mmCIF file of C-alpha atoms in Angstrom:
data_model
loop_
_atom_site.group_PDB
_atom_site.id
_atom_site.type_symbol
_atom_site.label_atom_id
_atom_site.label_comp_id
_atom_site.label_asym_id
_atom_site.label_seq_id
_atom_site.Cartn_x
_atom_site.Cartn_y
_atom_site.Cartn_z
ATOM 1 C CA UNK O 300 -254.458 -78.060 -17.030
ATOM 2 C CA UNK O 301 -256.724 -79.601 -19.646
ATOM 3 C CA UNK O 302 -257.691 -77.595 -22.705
ATOM 4 C CA UNK O 303 -260.578 -77.515 -25.154
ATOM 5 C CA UNK O 304 -260.767 -76.545 -28.780
ATOM 6 C CA UNK O 305 -261.612 -72.905 -29.331
ATOM 7 C CA UNK O 306 -264.380 -72.341 -31.851
ATOM 8 C CA UNK O 307 -263.504 -70.394 -34.976
ATOM 9 C CA UNK O 308 -264.844 -66.873 -34.668
ATOM 10 C CA UNK O 309 -263.662 -63.374 -34.049
ATOM 11 C CA UNK O 310 -260.443 -64.506 -32.373
ATOM 12 C CA UNK O 311 -259.525 -66.810 -35.255
ATOM 13 C CA UNK O 312 -260.197 -64.014 -37.721
ATOM 14 C CA UNK O 313 -257.782 -61.752 -35.876
ATOM 15 C CA UNK O 314 -255.140 -64.493 -35.870
ATOM 16 C CA UNK O 315 -255.533 -65.037 -39.629
ATOM 17 C CA UNK O 316 -255.198 -61.333 -40.355
ATOM 18 C CA UNK O 317 -252.070 -61.054 -38.215
ATOM 19 C CA UNK O 318 -250.578 -64.163 -39.784
ATOM 20 C CA UNK O 319 -251.185 -62.770 -43.266
ATOM 21 C CA UNK O 320 -249.794 -59.327 -42.554
ATOM 22 C CA UNK O 321 -247.117 -60.378 -40.063
ATOM 23 C CA UNK O 322 -245.451 -57.874 -37.809
ATOM 24 C CA UNK O 323 -246.048 -55.104 -40.352
ATOM 25 C CA UNK O 324 -249.798 -55.374 -39.857
ATOM 26 C CA UNK O 325 -249.333 -55.276 -36.115
ATOM 27 C CA UNK O 326 -247.160 -52.156 -36.320
ATOM 28 C CA UNK O 327 -249.696 -50.417 -38.589
ATOM 29 C CA UNK O 328 -252.398 -51.166 -36.041
ATOM 30 C CA UNK O 329 -250.225 -49.907 -33.209
ATOM 31 C CA UNK O 330 -249.207 -46.774 -35.123
ATOM 32 C CA UNK O 331 -252.823 -45.892 -35.840
ATOM 33 C CA UNK O 332 -253.791 -46.575 -32.263
ATOM 34 C CA UNK O 333 -251.008 -44.370 -30.861
ATOM 35 C CA UNK O 334 -252.541 -41.341 -32.592
ATOM 36 C CA UNK O 335 -255.931 -41.709 -30.933
ATOM 37 C CA UNK O 336 -257.234 -38.948 -28.652
ATOM 38 C CA UNK O 337 -260.107 -40.896 -27.130
ATOM 39 C CA UNK O 338 -260.129 -42.494 -23.694
ATOM 40 C CA UNK O 339 -258.856 -46.049 -23.896
ATOM 41 C CA UNK O 340 -260.595 -48.500 -21.589
ATOM 42 C CA UNK O 341 -258.840 -51.637 -20.401
ATOM 43 C CA UNK O 342 -259.877 -54.516 -18.188
ATOM 44 C CA UNK O 343 -257.270 -56.122 -15.908
ATOM 45 C CA UNK O 344 -257.492 -59.497 -14.147
ATOM 46 C CA UNK O 345 -255.341 -60.072 -11.050
ATOM 47 C CA UNK O 346 -255.435 -62.438 -8.089
ATOM 48 C CA UNK O 347 -257.503 -61.246 -5.127
ATOM 49 C CA UNK O 348 -254.542 -61.491 -2.746
ATOM 50 C CA UNK O 349 -252.585 -59.001 -4.865
ATOM 51 C CA UNK O 350 -255.118 -56.169 -4.500
ATOM 52 C CA UNK O 351 -252.845 -53.795 -2.496
ATOM 53 C CA UNK O 352 -250.104 -54.043 -5.105
ATOM 54 C CA UNK O 353 -252.145 -53.576 -8.243
ATOM 55 C CA UNK O 354 -254.566 -50.930 -7.003
ATOM 56 C CA UNK O 355 -251.498 -48.781 -6.371
ATOM 57 C CA UNK O 356 -249.792 -49.812 -9.612
ATOM 58 C CA UNK O 357 -252.882 -49.057 -11.708
ATOM 59 C CA UNK O 358 -253.315 -45.626 -10.125
ATOM 60 C CA UNK O 359 -249.696 -44.829 -10.933
ATOM 61 C CA UNK O 360 -250.093 -46.064 -14.510
ATOM 62 C CA UNK O 361 -253.236 -43.967 -15.023
ATOM 63 C CA UNK O 362 -251.405 -40.877 -13.755
ATOM 64 C CA UNK O 363 -248.698 -41.483 -16.323
ATOM 65 C CA UNK O 364 -251.322 -42.209 -19.002
ATOM 66 C CA UNK O 365 -254.306 -39.901 -18.330
ATOM 67 C CA UNK O 366 -256.229 -41.096 -21.391
ATOM 68 C CA UNK O 367 -256.283 -44.673 -20.128
ATOM 69 C CA UNK O 368 -258.987 -45.984 -17.817
ATOM 70 C CA UNK O 369 -258.425 -49.391 -16.194
ATOM 71 C CA UNK O 370 -261.014 -51.567 -14.511
ATOM 72 C CA UNK O 371 -259.612 -54.212 -12.175
ATOM 73 C CA UNK O 372 -261.394 -57.513 -11.633
ATOM 74 C CA UNK O 373 -260.139 -60.043 -9.079
ATOM 75 C CA UNK O 374 -259.968 -63.621 -10.270
ATOM 76 C CA UNK O 375 -257.839 -66.732 -9.862
ATOM 77 C CA UNK O 376 -254.865 -66.507 -12.224
ATOM 78 C CA UNK O 377 -254.716 -70.291 -12.596
ATOM 79 C CA UNK O 378 -258.121 -70.063 -14.334
ATOM 80 C CA UNK O 379 -256.850 -67.705 -17.047
ATOM 81 C CA UNK O 380 -256.770 -70.299 -19.831
ATOM 82 C CA UNK O 381 -260.187 -71.659 -18.943
ATOM 83 C CA UNK O 382 -261.719 -68.172 -18.771
ATOM 84 C CA UNK O 383 -260.224 -67.087 -22.081
ATOM 85 C CA UNK O 384 -261.420 -70.258 -23.780
ATOM 86 C CA UNK O 385 -264.883 -69.690 -22.389
ATOM 87 C CA UNK O 386 -265.365 -66.219 -23.867
ATOM 88 C CA UNK O 387 -262.376 -64.339 -25.328
ATOM 89 C CA UNK O 388 -264.445 -61.234 -26.037
ATOM 90 C CA UNK O 389 -265.421 -60.886 -22.362
ATOM 91 C CA UNK O 390 -261.940 -61.613 -21.013
ATOM 92 C CA UNK O 391 -259.620 -58.969 -19.627
ATOM 93 C CA UNK O 392 -257.278 -57.165 -21.985
ATOM 94 C CA UNK O 393 -254.402 -57.856 -19.582
ATOM 95 C CA UNK O 394 -254.390 -60.852 -17.266
ATOM 96 C CA UNK O 395 -252.240 -62.826 -14.847
ATOM 97 C CA UNK O 396 -251.448 -66.431 -15.681
ATOM 98 C CA UNK O 397 -248.946 -69.169 -14.760
ATOM 99 C CA UNK O 398 -246.367 -69.799 -17.462
ATOM 100 C CA UNK O 399 -247.253 -73.465 -17.995
ATOM 101 C CA UNK O 400 -250.446 -72.259 -19.749
ATOM 102 C CA UNK O 401 -248.536 -70.264 -22.348
ATOM 103 C CA UNK O 402 -248.364 -73.108 -24.884
ATOM 104 C CA UNK O 403 -252.123 -73.583 -24.894
ATOM 105 C CA UNK O 404 -252.817 -69.848 -24.965
ATOM 106 C CA UNK O 405 -250.476 -69.332 -27.917
ATOM 107 C CA UNK O 406 -251.484 -72.394 -29.933
ATOM 108 C CA UNK O 407 -255.174 -71.540 -29.531
ATOM 109 C CA UNK O 408 -254.705 -67.920 -30.634
ATOM 110 C CA UNK O 409 -255.746 -66.456 -27.296
ATOM 111 C CA UNK O 410 -252.694 -64.374 -26.394
ATOM 112 C CA UNK O 411 -251.074 -61.404 -28.137
ATOM 113 C CA UNK O 412 -247.384 -61.624 -28.994
ATOM 114 C CA UNK O 413 -245.237 -58.962 -27.335
ATOM 115 C CA UNK O 414 -244.193 -57.170 -30.509
ATOM 116 C CA UNK O 415 -242.924 -54.086 -28.701
ATOM 117 C CA UNK O 416 -241.218 -55.153 -25.452
ATOM 118 C CA UNK O 417 -239.589 -58.539 -26.127
ATOM 119 C CA UNK O 418 -236.023 -57.183 -26.193
ATOM 120 C CA UNK O 419 -236.346 -55.010 -23.093
ATOM 121 C CA UNK O 420 -237.895 -57.910 -21.173
ATOM 122 C CA UNK O 421 -235.019 -60.163 -22.178
ATOM 123 C CA UNK O 422 -232.574 -57.523 -20.964
ATOM 124 C CA UNK O 423 -234.228 -56.984 -17.577
ATOM 125 C CA UNK O 424 -235.564 -60.410 -16.515
ATOM 126 C CA UNK O 425 -233.585 -63.486 -15.432
ATOM 127 C CA UNK O 426 -233.070 -66.069 -18.208
ATOM 128 C CA UNK O 427 -235.305 -68.754 -16.700
ATOM 129 C CA UNK O 428 -238.149 -66.248 -16.332
ATOM 130 C CA UNK O 429 -237.870 -65.411 -20.023
ATOM 131 C CA UNK O 430 -237.791 -69.119 -20.832
ATOM 132 C CA UNK O 431 -241.223 -69.291 -19.229
ATOM 133 C CA UNK O 432 -242.435 -66.166 -21.054
ATOM 134 C CA UNK O 433 -241.671 -67.466 -24.543
ATOM 135 C CA UNK O 434 -243.170 -70.143 -26.752
ATOM 136 C CA UNK O 435 -241.776 -71.368 -30.062
ATOM 137 C CA UNK O 436 -239.263 -68.531 -30.079
ATOM 138 C CA UNK O 437 -241.811 -65.751 -29.549
ATOM 139 C CA UNK O 438 -242.366 -63.697 -26.392
ATOM 140 C CA UNK O 439 -245.924 -63.695 -25.113
ATOM 141 C CA UNK O 440 -245.579 -63.172 -21.378
ATOM 142 C CA UNK O 441 -244.422 -60.333 -19.115
ATOM 143 C CA UNK O 442 -242.786 -61.812 -15.991
ATOM 144 C CA UNK O 443 -243.567 -60.275 -12.621
ATOM 145 C CA UNK O 444 -242.455 -63.010 -10.189
ATOM 146 C CA UNK O 445 -240.997 -66.490 -9.885
ATOM 147 C CA UNK O 446 -241.679 -69.362 -7.535
ATOM 148 C CA UNK O 447 -239.945 -72.602 -6.750
ATOM 149 C CA UNK O 448 -240.149 -75.122 -3.996
ATOM 150 C CA UNK O 449 -237.474 -74.791 -1.304
ATOM 151 C CA UNK O 450 -236.424 -76.684 1.787
ATOM 152 C CA UNK O 451 -238.198 -75.591 4.965
ATOM 153 C CA UNK O 452 -236.715 -76.960 8.191
ATOM 154 C CA UNK O 453 -236.666 -76.549 11.971
ATOM 155 C CA UNK O 454 -233.388 -74.961 13.025
ATOM 156 C CA UNK O 455 -233.643 -76.532 16.493
ATOM 157 C CA UNK O 456 -233.565 -79.995 14.894
ATOM 158 C CA UNK O 457 -231.209 -79.533 11.936
ATOM 159 C CA UNK O 458 -228.154 -77.362 11.356
ATOM 160 C CA UNK O 459 -226.618 -76.021 8.142
ATOM 161 C CA UNK O 460 -224.470 -79.096 7.597
ATOM 162 C CA UNK O 461 -227.374 -81.503 8.142
ATOM 163 C CA UNK O 462 -229.341 -80.157 5.173
ATOM 164 C CA UNK O 463 -226.702 -80.319 2.452
ATOM 165 C CA UNK O 464 -227.557 -83.831 1.235
ATOM 166 C CA UNK O 465 -230.742 -85.919 1.253
ATOM 167 C CA UNK O 466 -228.876 -88.772 2.945
ATOM 168 C CA UNK O 467 -227.582 -86.562 5.740
ATOM 169 C CA UNK O 468 -230.921 -84.801 6.146
ATOM 170 C CA UNK O 469 -232.883 -88.042 6.485
ATOM 171 C CA UNK O 470 -230.331 -89.567 8.866
ATOM 172 C CA UNK O 471 -230.102 -86.539 11.181
ATOM 173 C CA UNK O 472 -233.783 -85.604 10.933
ATOM 174 C CA UNK O 473 -237.073 -86.574 9.338
ATOM 175 C CA UNK O 474 -238.164 -85.314 5.937
ATOM 176 C CA UNK O 475 -241.930 -85.051 5.573
ATOM 177 C CA UNK O 476 -243.083 -84.964 1.971
ATOM 178 C CA UNK O 477 -245.613 -86.494 -0.391
ATOM 179 C CA UNK O 478 -244.821 -89.610 -2.388
ATOM 180 C CA UNK O 479 -247.933 -91.612 -1.597
ATOM 181 C CA UNK O 480 -250.842 -89.338 -2.523
ATOM 182 C CA UNK O 481 -252.082 -86.957 -5.205
ATOM 183 C CA UNK O 482 -249.585 -84.210 -5.956
ATOM 184 C CA UNK O 483 -246.465 -86.341 -5.633
ATOM 185 C CA UNK O 484 -245.773 -85.805 -9.341
ATOM 186 C CA UNK O 485 -245.391 -82.033 -8.911
ATOM 187 C CA UNK O 486 -242.836 -82.416 -6.118
ATOM 188 C CA UNK O 487 -240.752 -85.307 -7.426
ATOM 189 C CA UNK O 488 -241.006 -85.279 -11.250
ATOM 190 C CA UNK O 489 -238.037 -82.859 -11.411
ATOM 191 C CA UNK O 490 -235.864 -85.754 -10.230
ATOM 192 C CA UNK O 491 -235.868 -86.747 -13.902
ATOM 193 C CA UNK O 492 -234.012 -83.493 -14.606
ATOM 194 C CA UNK O 493 -231.583 -84.323 -11.807
ATOM 195 C CA UNK O 494 -230.535 -87.530 -13.600
ATOM 196 C CA UNK O 495 -230.224 -85.778 -16.971
ATOM 197 C CA UNK O 496 -233.526 -86.702 -18.630
ATOM 198 C CA UNK O 497 -235.980 -84.245 -20.153
ATOM 199 C CA UNK O 498 -239.724 -83.631 -20.055
ATOM 200 C CA UNK O 499 -241.080 -82.334 -23.362
ATOM 201 C CA UNK O 500 -237.665 -81.534 -24.763
ATOM 202 C CA UNK O 501 -234.963 -79.110 -23.699
ATOM 203 C CA UNK O 502 -237.364 -76.160 -23.869
ATOM 204 C CA UNK O 503 -240.425 -77.973 -22.494
ATOM 205 C CA UNK O 504 -242.395 -77.435 -25.704
ATOM 206 C CA UNK O 505 -242.116 -80.692 -27.660
ATOM 207 C CA UNK O 506 -245.047 -83.065 -27.164
ATOM 208 C CA UNK O 507 -242.835 -86.033 -28.056
ATOM 209 C CA UNK O 508 -239.719 -84.785 -26.259
ATOM 210 C CA UNK O 509 -239.979 -86.839 -23.043
ATOM 211 C CA UNK O 510 -237.190 -89.401 -22.674
ATOM 212 C CA UNK O 511 -237.562 -90.729 -19.112
ATOM 213 C CA UNK O 512 -238.145 -94.321 -20.308
ATOM 214 C CA UNK O 513 -234.513 -95.270 -19.793
ATOM 215 C CA UNK O 514 -232.134 -96.473 -17.080
ATOM 216 C CA UNK O 515 -231.950 -92.999 -15.554
ATOM 217 C CA UNK O 516 -235.724 -92.842 -15.277
ATOM 218 C CA UNK O 517 -235.845 -96.315 -13.737
ATOM 219 C CA UNK O 518 -233.222 -95.176 -11.216
ATOM 220 C CA UNK O 519 -235.575 -92.364 -10.171
ATOM 221 C CA UNK O 520 -238.356 -94.888 -9.531
ATOM 222 C CA UNK O 521 -235.946 -97.105 -7.587
ATOM 223 C CA UNK O 522 -235.042 -94.127 -5.406
ATOM 224 C CA UNK O 523 -238.730 -93.341 -4.822
ATOM 225 C CA UNK O 524 -239.374 -96.967 -3.870
ATOM 226 C CA UNK O 525 -236.476 -96.886 -1.401
ATOM 227 C CA UNK O 526 -237.990 -93.968 0.529
ATOM 228 C CA UNK O 527 -240.725 -96.265 1.858
ATOM 229 C CA UNK O 528 -238.064 -98.042 3.924
ATOM 230 C CA UNK O 529 -236.117 -94.888 4.759
ATOM 231 C CA UNK O 530 -236.701 -94.234 8.496
ATOM 232 C CA UNK O 531 -235.943 -90.570 7.876
ATOM 233 C CA UNK O 532 -238.756 -90.130 5.338
ATOM 234 C CA UNK O 533 -242.346 -89.564 6.484
ATOM 235 C CA UNK O 534 -245.263 -89.581 4.057
ATOM 236 C CA UNK O 535 -246.944 -86.198 4.527
ATOM 237 C CA UNK O 536 -249.523 -84.388 2.466
ATOM 238 C CA UNK O 537 -252.364 -82.404 4.016
ATOM 239 C CA UNK O 538 -250.913 -82.879 7.511
ATOM 240 C CA UNK O 539 -247.449 -81.445 6.857
ATOM 241 C CA UNK O 540 -247.974 -78.276 8.896
ATOM 242 C CA UNK O 541 -249.132 -80.205 11.965
ATOM 243 C CA UNK O 542 -246.185 -82.588 11.675
ATOM 244 C CA UNK O 543 -243.747 -79.675 11.521
ATOM 245 C CA UNK O 544 -245.365 -77.897 14.425
ATOM 246 C CA UNK O 545 -245.330 -81.018 16.600
ATOM 247 C CA UNK O 546 -241.703 -81.760 15.607
ATOM 248 C CA UNK O 547 -242.647 -85.188 14.236
ATOM 249 C CA UNK O 548 -240.841 -84.069 11.090
ATOM 250 C CA UNK O 549 -237.950 -81.626 10.926
ATOM 251 C CA UNK O 550 -238.077 -80.617 7.255
ATOM 252 C CA UNK O 551 -240.317 -80.499 4.216
ATOM 253 C CA UNK O 552 -240.373 -79.308 0.592
ATOM 254 C CA UNK O 553 -242.790 -76.574 -0.400
ATOM 255 C CA UNK O 554 -243.034 -73.197 -2.079
ATOM 256 C CA UNK O 555 -243.573 -69.541 -1.148
ATOM 257 C CA UNK O 556 -247.300 -70.246 -0.809
ATOM 258 C CA UNK O 557 -246.550 -72.126 2.459
ATOM 259 C CA UNK O 558 -244.274 -69.505 3.983
ATOM 260 C CA UNK O 559 -246.843 -67.635 6.097
ATOM 261 C CA UNK O 560 -248.206 -70.832 7.661
ATOM 262 C CA UNK O 561 -244.767 -72.282 8.388
ATOM 263 C CA UNK O 562 -243.470 -68.992 9.776
ATOM 264 C CA UNK O 563 -246.474 -68.721 12.084
ATOM 265 C CA UNK O 564 -245.942 -72.297 13.257
ATOM 266 C CA UNK O 565 -242.167 -72.163 13.838
ATOM 267 C CA UNK O 566 -241.376 -68.470 14.223
ATOM 268 C CA UNK O 567 -237.653 -67.774 14.449
ATOM 269 C CA UNK O 568 -236.956 -71.522 14.368
ATOM 270 C CA UNK O 569 -237.960 -71.694 10.708
ATOM 271 C CA UNK O 570 -235.029 -72.253 8.371
ATOM 272 C CA UNK O 571 -235.247 -71.898 4.592
ATOM 273 C CA UNK O 572 -232.666 -73.174 2.123
ATOM 274 C CA UNK O 573 -232.253 -74.430 -1.438
ATOM 275 C CA UNK O 574 -232.805 -78.136 -2.039
ATOM 276 C CA UNK O 575 -230.114 -80.582 -0.895
ATOM 277 C CA UNK O 576 -228.150 -82.804 -3.230
ATOM 278 C CA UNK O 577 -229.378 -86.357 -3.785
ATOM 279 C CA UNK O 578 -227.738 -89.609 -4.846
ATOM 280 C CA UNK O 579 -229.825 -91.506 -7.412
ATOM 281 C CA UNK O 580 -227.189 -94.065 -8.215
ATOM 282 C CA UNK O 581 -224.543 -91.895 -9.854
ATOM 283 C CA UNK O 582 -223.227 -89.817 -6.969
ATOM 284 C CA UNK O 583 -224.433 -86.588 -5.404
ATOM 285 C CA UNK O 584 -226.338 -84.340 -7.823
ATOM 286 C CA UNK O 585 -228.313 -81.199 -7.139
ATOM 287 C CA UNK O 586 -231.934 -82.127 -6.443
ATOM 288 C CA UNK O 587 -234.129 -80.119 -8.805
ATOM 289 C CA UNK O 588 -237.577 -78.532 -8.565
ATOM 290 C CA UNK O 589 -239.971 -77.057 -11.094
ATOM 291 C CA UNK O 590 -239.665 -73.307 -11.590
ATOM 292 C CA UNK O 591 -242.915 -71.416 -11.986
ATOM 293 C CA UNK O 592 -242.949 -68.044 -13.721
ATOM 294 C CA UNK O 593 -245.790 -65.661 -12.939
ATOM 295 C CA UNK O 594 -246.753 -63.718 -16.038
ATOM 296 C CA UNK O 595 -249.007 -61.019 -17.366
ATOM 297 C CA UNK O 596 -250.418 -61.527 -20.836
ATOM 298 C CA UNK O 597 -252.428 -59.521 -23.353
ATOM 299 C CA UNK O 598 -255.383 -61.235 -24.960
ATOM 300 C CA UNK O 599 -255.284 -61.631 -28.738
ATOM 301 C CA UNK O 600 -258.766 -60.117 -29.144
ATOM 302 C CA UNK O 601 -257.984 -56.848 -27.349
ATOM 303 C CA UNK O 602 -259.159 -53.717 -29.122
ATOM 304 C CA UNK O 603 -256.294 -51.748 -27.587
ATOM 305 C CA UNK O 604 -253.114 -53.799 -28.189
ATOM 306 C CA UNK O 605 -250.625 -50.940 -27.913
ATOM 307 C CA UNK O 606 -251.791 -49.611 -24.556
ATOM 308 C CA UNK O 607 -252.502 -53.141 -23.297
ATOM 309 C CA UNK O 608 -248.890 -54.140 -23.997
ATOM 310 C CA UNK O 609 -247.751 -50.921 -22.329
ATOM 311 C CA UNK O 610 -249.739 -51.802 -19.211
ATOM 312 C CA UNK O 611 -248.475 -55.396 -19.117
ATOM 313 C CA UNK O 612 -244.913 -54.158 -19.489
ATOM 314 C CA UNK O 613 -245.422 -51.612 -16.696
ATOM 315 C CA UNK O 614 -246.787 -54.317 -14.393
ATOM 316 C CA UNK O 615 -243.594 -56.261 -15.067
ATOM 317 C CA UNK O 616 -241.411 -53.256 -14.229
ATOM 318 C CA UNK O 617 -238.890 -53.047 -11.393
ATOM 319 C CA UNK O 618 -241.061 -50.541 -9.528
ATOM 320 C CA UNK O 619 -244.105 -52.813 -9.492
ATOM 321 C CA UNK O 620 -242.063 -55.945 -8.750
ATOM 322 C CA UNK O 621 -240.637 -54.183 -5.680
ATOM 323 C CA UNK O 622 -244.189 -53.350 -4.660
ATOM 324 C CA UNK O 623 -245.246 -56.978 -5.155
ATOM 325 C CA UNK O 624 -242.427 -58.190 -2.934
ATOM 326 C CA UNK O 625 -243.289 -55.687 -0.230
ATOM 327 C CA UNK O 626 -247.041 -56.362 -0.240
ATOM 328 C CA UNK O 627 -247.325 -60.024 -1.228
ATOM 329 C CA UNK O 628 -243.827 -61.463 -0.707
ATOM 330 C CA UNK O 629 -243.676 -62.271 -4.411
ATOM 331 C CA UNK O 630 -240.137 -63.181 -5.418
ATOM 332 C CA UNK O 631 -239.105 -60.858 -8.273
ATOM 333 C CA UNK O 632 -237.995 -62.027 -11.700
ATOM 334 C CA UNK O 633 -236.153 -58.788 -12.441
ATOM 335 C CA UNK O 634 -232.358 -58.958 -12.329
ATOM 336 C CA UNK O 635 -232.152 -55.496 -10.769
ATOM 337 C CA UNK O 636 -234.756 -56.151 -8.086
ATOM 338 C CA UNK O 637 -233.170 -59.476 -7.175
ATOM 339 C CA UNK O 638 -229.945 -57.555 -6.525
ATOM 340 C CA UNK O 639 -231.553 -55.288 -3.920
ATOM 341 C CA UNK O 640 -230.407 -55.608 -0.306
ATOM 342 C CA UNK O 641 -233.893 -56.388 0.984
ATOM 343 C CA UNK O 642 -234.123 -59.377 -1.362
ATOM 344 C CA UNK O 643 -230.669 -60.649 -0.460
ATOM 345 C CA UNK O 644 -231.468 -60.356 3.253
ATOM 346 C CA UNK O 645 -234.794 -62.187 3.006
ATOM 347 C CA UNK O 646 -234.449 -65.916 3.709
ATOM 348 C CA UNK O 647 -237.314 -66.991 1.439
ATOM 349 C CA UNK O 648 -236.340 -64.731 -1.436
ATOM 350 C CA UNK O 649 -232.693 -65.742 -1.177
ATOM 351 C CA UNK O 650 -233.581 -69.455 -1.361
ATOM 352 C CA UNK O 651 -236.033 -69.056 -4.250
ATOM 353 C CA UNK O 652 -233.602 -66.890 -6.233
ATOM 354 C CA UNK O 653 -230.947 -69.588 -5.796
ATOM 355 C CA UNK O 654 -233.431 -72.285 -6.793
ATOM 356 C CA UNK O 655 -234.336 -70.292 -9.913
ATOM 357 C CA UNK O 656 -230.857 -70.843 -11.317
ATOM 358 C CA UNK O 657 -230.253 -73.419 -14.032
ATOM 359 C CA UNK O 658 -229.266 -76.702 -12.412
ATOM 360 C CA UNK O 659 -231.424 -76.063 -9.346
ATOM 361 C CA UNK O 660 -234.765 -75.871 -11.158
ATOM 362 C CA UNK O 661 -236.213 -76.130 -14.647
ATOM 363 C CA UNK O 662 -239.229 -74.138 -15.841
ATOM 364 C CA UNK O 663 -242.384 -76.215 -15.817
ATOM 365 C CA UNK O 664 -242.935 -77.621 -19.342
ATOM 366 C CA UNK O 665 -245.067 -75.371 -21.552
ATOM 367 C CA UNK O 666 -246.325 -78.032 -23.947
ATOM 368 C CA UNK O 667 -250.116 -78.455 -23.830
ATOM 369 C CA UNK O 668 -249.369 -82.206 -23.712
ATOM 370 C CA UNK O 669 -248.170 -81.765 -20.115
ATOM 371 C CA UNK O 670 -251.807 -82.345 -19.152
ATOM 372 C CA UNK O 671 -251.299 -85.979 -20.160
ATOM 373 C CA UNK O 672 -248.213 -86.277 -17.964
ATOM 374 C CA UNK O 673 -250.046 -85.071 -14.859
ATOM 375 C CA UNK O 674 -252.850 -87.523 -15.482
ATOM 376 C CA UNK O 675 -250.524 -90.522 -15.764
ATOM 377 C CA UNK O 676 -247.591 -89.846 -13.452
ATOM 378 C CA UNK O 677 -249.227 -89.527 -10.031
ATOM 379 C CA UNK O 678 -250.442 -93.124 -9.971
ATOM 380 C CA UNK O 679 -247.014 -94.390 -11.025
ATOM 381 C CA UNK O 680 -245.243 -92.426 -8.286
ATOM 382 C CA UNK O 681 -247.770 -93.451 -5.641
ATOM 383 C CA UNK O 682 -247.715 -97.138 -6.574
ATOM 384 C CA UNK O 683 -243.922 -97.185 -6.763
ATOM 385 C CA UNK O 684 -243.586 -95.673 -3.295
ATOM 386 C CA UNK O 685 -246.106 -98.148 -1.885
ATOM 387 C CA UNK O 686 -244.138 -101.095 -3.307
ATOM 388 C CA UNK O 687 -246.720 -102.054 -5.911
ATOM 389 C CA UNK O 688 -244.241 -101.726 -8.799
ATOM 390 C CA UNK O 689 -241.467 -104.311 -9.032
ATOM 391 C CA UNK O 690 -238.005 -103.431 -10.314
ATOM 392 C CA UNK O 691 -238.738 -105.394 -13.511
ATOM 393 C CA UNK O 692 -241.926 -103.379 -14.115
ATOM 394 C CA UNK O 693 -240.329 -99.964 -13.809
ATOM 395 C CA UNK O 694 -239.023 -99.547 -17.344
ATOM 396 C CA UNK O 695 -242.206 -100.863 -19.015
ATOM 397 C CA UNK O 696 -244.287 -98.569 -16.795
ATOM 398 C CA UNK O 697 -242.145 -95.604 -17.814
ATOM 399 C CA UNK O 698 -242.519 -96.509 -21.497
ATOM 400 C CA UNK O 699 -246.293 -96.505 -21.047
ATOM 401 C CA UNK O 700 -246.119 -93.167 -19.242
ATOM 402 C CA UNK O 701 -244.063 -91.620 -22.055
ATOM 403 C CA UNK O 702 -246.485 -92.965 -24.669
ATOM 404 C CA UNK O 703 -249.469 -91.467 -22.832
ATOM 405 C CA UNK O 704 -247.667 -88.216 -22.051
ATOM 406 C CA UNK O 705 -246.693 -87.708 -25.689
ATOM 407 C CA UNK O 706 -250.209 -87.565 -27.107
ATOM 408 C CA UNK O 707 -250.947 -84.184 -28.652
ATOM 409 C CA UNK O 708 -253.297 -81.777 -26.918
ATOM 410 C CA UNK O 709 -254.626 -78.661 -28.647
#
């Protein structure tokens, strides 16, 4: 999630013109474009695994818009920022990207503001999805799915009552998760939200808005340290699937990306639920996760902004979100699609939708400075779990983490 400075060129020129003319200039451009009679060519980037969904969606869009020709290229959506920085002119007009890149895309002038569909998106998408689609009060993204970690467990080892609290879960069964290796920060950083602290401010956009260097933050580290001596906690990282399959652990924390593997391993014995509550010194509180919002964006340098926004909005529509759920098990961000019977009857979707609510998850911070947090927090979590950090060192270590995490990143 690192970023580099974009050289001043064609993209910067476009940004300056838009800044000078404001929304009026954008509308003039869009009005002129809407009168064109020529074929409009667009390039679309989507993940390879989503091919069945978006081949169909694009064909339907082209039928509705016969003067539009769309070329699909399959890429990795997590590389969107890097690819746009590399060569904005060669990038797709419309592209998939994870919402935590939106701050960098916007601040570097790489993404086109949704000047036409912001209100309709706000009306149709869940609030936390729109929180991920906006930056500094402006809408840039078009949500098409959400993802959050959930609790996966073996129903032959744990029942519904056993999974309500972390204490009960780790006394009746064994939780396998990662506190001692790379990636622990992604899973357990949201504990800071659980105790009432913030990462990069209330909206996740303020580089100096992290306040975990306090007693609440130290309590989180104390809890992490205690898991080393918790007989119901098993350090698990790359071996989690094998541990589940062999019943050496009875539960784990992961996201929709693990569903197919876990379902294949456990079959009908696989249970899926929202996170349990956890006691970090002040009573039972809902254990939180990061919420990820999957977005489409329009590049700032597109030559066809009106039709590109129209395509991005269509790909965010209820019809296409239903298709994405059917083909790829993407969990929809649309309020209407979430209300469908097939979503409510799907164990994974039901758990993720619940986890997407405020109080169960918080959208991943959008500040470009989050790159500094990732770089500094893993070592602290790992060392704390391994007993290398004394109780007296916890607060000073957190102060150092906040200092490092607050450095500006363009």
